[in-house]
Amino acid sequence: MNTEAISKTFTLQVDDDGFAIVTMDVPGESQNVLKVELVSEMKELLEQIRDRGGVKAVIIRSGKPGSFIAGADISMLRDVTSAEEAEAIGRAGREAFNELGQLGVPVVAAIDGVCLGGGLELALACQGRVCSDSDKTRLGLPEVQLGLLPGSGGTQRLPRLVGIATALDMMLTGKQVRPKQARKMGLVDAVVPAANLLKAAKKRAVELKGADRKSQGSFKDYLSLAGLQRLALESNSIGRNKLFEEARKKTLAKTRGNYPAPERILQVVEKGIEEGEAAGYEAEARAFGELAVSPEARQLINIFLAGNELKKDTGVEGVTELLAIDRVGVLGGGLMGAGIAFVSADKAGKQVRIKDRDEDSVTHALAYAWKQYAGKLKKGYMRRSEAGKRMSRITGTTNYSGFADRDLVIEAVFEDRDLKRQMVDDIERECPEDVIFATNTSSIPIATIAEGAARPEQVIGLHYFSPVEKMPLLEVITTEQTSDRVTASCVSFGKQQGK
């Protein structure tokens, strides 16, 4: 196999069967992100492929393990000063993706890991898409969450691939779909283990060669309930008008007119459907430019970038060695305690032991955690085996059995100072000497709770917000005695919980 580095980002391999395998690996980044300079690199790549003889198909994959393309580099919009400048960025990306889709041979995206924003727009420009069944694989167009819309063709390509209603649902919410969902909606053509991804991509390319992609499977698709809905609502002007009218009502009920991006998405999609793809592309470019310099997008982008910076913050200066937090105890199985236990087990992957005063309370906490998984199972977000595996990390007790090996204990009991002080005494008696005691209090000073503690340097506040599994904010509150190592360890733990 002949391998050639086309640019800093792209490597091209052409095998003996005529498959051109393009590997994207943005230097200096943990994940592939789309930058302005990549447009010229991509055009150079496509020119090289066209000039070669014997290329029968192109496979695009990532050189980053467990990640396809995380989206565009949002920081480039921070320096944009005009709508025209932002519009030009979107147009350049769309033109490059159009060129990719018009190579004259099948192009297939081999997706393993996150494929978001501009990454999905690139994949949509390909004739085929296959993805891995990895738990890390997610596909979506989350631009609305930044006050934007997909600016490189996504508003036009997605509805034509998966249907208007499904596409609007993805773009108006910014939600990310998992492999099984993506296959069901027709967003990808196949889902396979990561080890078989390249083989599946080649197979899909062979299927696409000389075939009419738009006609494949169309009759079968219309026999499904979703297909019949598409036929009834989307194939005639009356149905489409009703669909867009209902979408606008629901959107305005949520945004109350305070966020312009969802309304512009509706306008742009409708424009393309009713007046053709070219008109839709023009509307998309203008809307992207105008939204990029809107006050709403500016603030949402600032929040996003600040959040990324916050991920690097340890909470203190100079702490390099953290305390191991693998086993967590939660005191109180009510709404807060159950939520804390759930995110600790589900997102952070910790072994969690819940203590409450009676069996009914413990059962309620466990049922609350399972309810979260039941919702994921119903929507196809997770396999039952995976849900069972994660649920097994949570156990319950009405005494302190199982607390002798806890690294961190979080109390979420009633707002009663004496009760919380008693919790400190109990934990210092029942747990190892190096255990961290964290209180979820919202009103009692942490120093007051730490009064009388044998080890006040290991007492800290971790204030969660309800419902814990949905609210991303976590307040880490220290006293003058809380050690820096405890603080940094709890900040790290909170990030593992998705906070």
PDB file of N, CA and C in Angstrom, residues 3 13 21 30 33 50-51 70 87 92 128 139 147 175 204 212 240 251 285 307 317 333 344 401 411 480:
ATOM      1  N   THR A   3       1.661   4.964   0.831  1.00  0.00           N
ATOM      2  CA  THR A   3       1.225   5.968   1.792  1.00  0.00           C
ATOM      3  C   THR A   3       1.907   7.286   1.514  1.00  0.00           C
ATOM      4  N   GLN A  13      -3.539   6.877   1.569  1.00  0.00           N
ATOM      5  CA  GLN A  13      -3.053   5.548   1.224  1.00  0.00           C
ATOM      6  C   GLN A  13      -3.943   4.990   0.123  1.00  0.00           C
ATOM      7  N   ILE A  21      -7.589   5.603   1.021  1.00  0.00           N
ATOM      8  CA  ILE A  21      -7.928   5.733   2.444  1.00  0.00           C
ATOM      9  C   ILE A  21      -7.306   7.015   2.970  1.00  0.00           C
ATOM     10  N   SER A  30      -6.139  16.950  20.737  1.00  0.00           N
ATOM     11  CA  SER A  30      -6.528  15.628  21.227  1.00  0.00           C
ATOM     12  C   SER A  30      -7.641  15.027  20.372  1.00  0.00           C
ATOM     13  N   VAL A  33     -10.522  18.825  15.030  1.00  0.00           N
ATOM     14  CA  VAL A  33     -11.417  19.974  14.955  1.00  0.00           C
ATOM     15  C   VAL A  33     -11.159  20.673  13.628  1.00  0.00           C
ATOM     16  N   ARG A  50      -8.013  13.178  -7.461  1.00  0.00           N
ATOM     17  CA  ARG A  50      -8.494  13.257  -8.840  1.00  0.00           C
ATOM     18  C   ARG A  50      -7.382  12.984  -9.848  1.00  0.00           C
ATOM     19  N   ASP A  51      -6.166  13.421  -9.536  1.00  0.00           N
ATOM     20  CA  ASP A  51      -5.054  13.266 -10.468  1.00  0.00           C
ATOM     21  C   ASP A  51      -4.514  11.844 -10.531  1.00  0.00           C
ATOM     22  N   ALA A  70     -14.700  16.277  16.163  1.00  0.00           N
ATOM     23  CA  ALA A  70     -15.495  16.836  17.260  1.00  0.00           C
ATOM     24  C   ALA A  70     -16.271  18.080  16.854  1.00  0.00           C
ATOM     25  N   GLU A  87     -19.956  34.509   7.340  1.00  0.00           N
ATOM     26  CA  GLU A  87     -20.609  33.856   6.196  1.00  0.00           C
ATOM     27  C   GLU A  87     -19.575  33.217   5.286  1.00  0.00           C
ATOM     28  N   ALA A  92     -16.982  28.584   2.685  1.00  0.00           N
ATOM     29  CA  ALA A  92     -15.750  27.870   2.328  1.00  0.00           C
ATOM     30  C   ALA A  92     -15.838  26.401   2.736  1.00  0.00           C
ATOM     31  N   GLY A 128     -21.768   7.678   1.586  1.00  0.00           N
ATOM     32  CA  GLY A 128     -22.071   6.650   2.568  1.00  0.00           C
ATOM     33  C   GLY A 128     -21.428   6.945   3.903  1.00  0.00           C
ATOM     34  N   LEU A 139     -23.357  11.141  17.082  1.00  0.00           N
ATOM     35  CA  LEU A 139     -23.506  11.974  15.894  1.00  0.00           C
ATOM     36  C   LEU A 139     -24.517  13.066  16.189  1.00  0.00           C
ATOM     37  N   GLY A 147     -26.063  29.205  19.756  1.00  0.00           N
ATOM     38  CA  GLY A 147     -26.750  30.315  19.104  1.00  0.00           C
ATOM     39  C   GLY A 147     -26.528  30.359  17.604  1.00  0.00           C
ATOM     40  N   LYS A 175     -29.344  17.629  19.991  1.00  0.00           N
ATOM     41  CA  LYS A 175     -29.097  16.337  20.636  1.00  0.00           C
ATOM     42  C   LYS A 175     -28.148  15.469  19.811  1.00  0.00           C
ATOM     43  N   ARG A 204     -19.359  -0.887   1.893  1.00  0.00           N
ATOM     44  CA  ARG A 204     -20.381   0.105   1.541  1.00  0.00           C
ATOM     45  C   ARG A 204     -20.011   0.829   0.260  1.00  0.00           C
ATOM     46  N   ASP A 212     -27.819   3.879  -7.512  1.00  0.00           N
ATOM     47  CA  ASP A 212     -28.570   5.112  -7.243  1.00  0.00           C
ATOM     48  C   ASP A 212     -28.839   5.157  -5.760  1.00  0.00           C
ATOM     49  N   ARG A 240     -46.278  19.474   4.709  1.00  0.00           N
ATOM     50  CA  ARG A 240     -45.056  20.193   5.108  1.00  0.00           C
ATOM     51  C   ARG A 240     -45.398  21.485   5.831  1.00  0.00           C
ATOM     52  N   THR A 251     -41.276  25.531  19.146  1.00  0.00           N
ATOM     53  CA  THR A 251     -40.013  26.247  19.331  1.00  0.00           C
ATOM     54  C   THR A 251     -40.229  27.546  20.090  1.00  0.00           C
ATOM     55  N   ALA A 285     -26.094  30.210   4.443  1.00  0.00           N
ATOM     56  CA  ALA A 285     -24.867  31.013   4.555  1.00  0.00           C
ATOM     57  C   ALA A 285     -25.156  32.375   5.185  1.00  0.00           C
ATOM     58  N   GLY A 307     -16.154  27.445  29.646  1.00  0.00           N
ATOM     59  CA  GLY A 307     -16.338  26.095  30.190  1.00  0.00           C
ATOM     60  C   GLY A 307     -15.170  25.191  29.845  1.00  0.00           C
ATOM     61  N   GLU A 317      -3.674  26.039  43.277  1.00  0.00           N
ATOM     62  CA  GLU A 317      -2.379  26.140  42.611  1.00  0.00           C
ATOM     63  C   GLU A 317      -1.411  25.105  43.181  1.00  0.00           C
ATOM     64  N   GLY A 333     -30.921   8.993  50.794  1.00  0.00           N
ATOM     65  CA  GLY A 333     -31.344   8.475  49.490  1.00  0.00           C
ATOM     66  C   GLY A 333     -32.514   9.225  48.897  1.00  0.00           C
ATOM     67  N   SER A 344     -22.406   9.633  40.149  1.00  0.00           N
ATOM     68  CA  SER A 344     -21.123   9.092  40.620  1.00  0.00           C
ATOM     69  C   SER A 344     -20.861   7.721  40.014  1.00  0.00           C
ATOM     70  N   SER A 401     -22.542  -0.606  57.104  1.00  0.00           N
ATOM     71  CA  SER A 401     -21.858  -1.732  56.466  1.00  0.00           C
ATOM     72  C   SER A 401     -21.412  -1.315  55.062  1.00  0.00           C
ATOM     73  N   GLU A 411     -22.714  13.755  52.180  1.00  0.00           N
ATOM     74  CA  GLU A 411     -23.998  13.731  52.888  1.00  0.00           C
ATOM     75  C   GLU A 411     -25.009  14.596  52.158  1.00  0.00           C
ATOM     76  N   GLU A 480     -11.113  27.566  55.720  1.00  0.00           N
ATOM     77  CA  GLU A 480      -9.705  27.930  55.840  1.00  0.00           C
ATOM     78  C   GLU A 480      -8.837  26.711  56.151  1.00  0.00           C
TER      79      GLU A 480
END
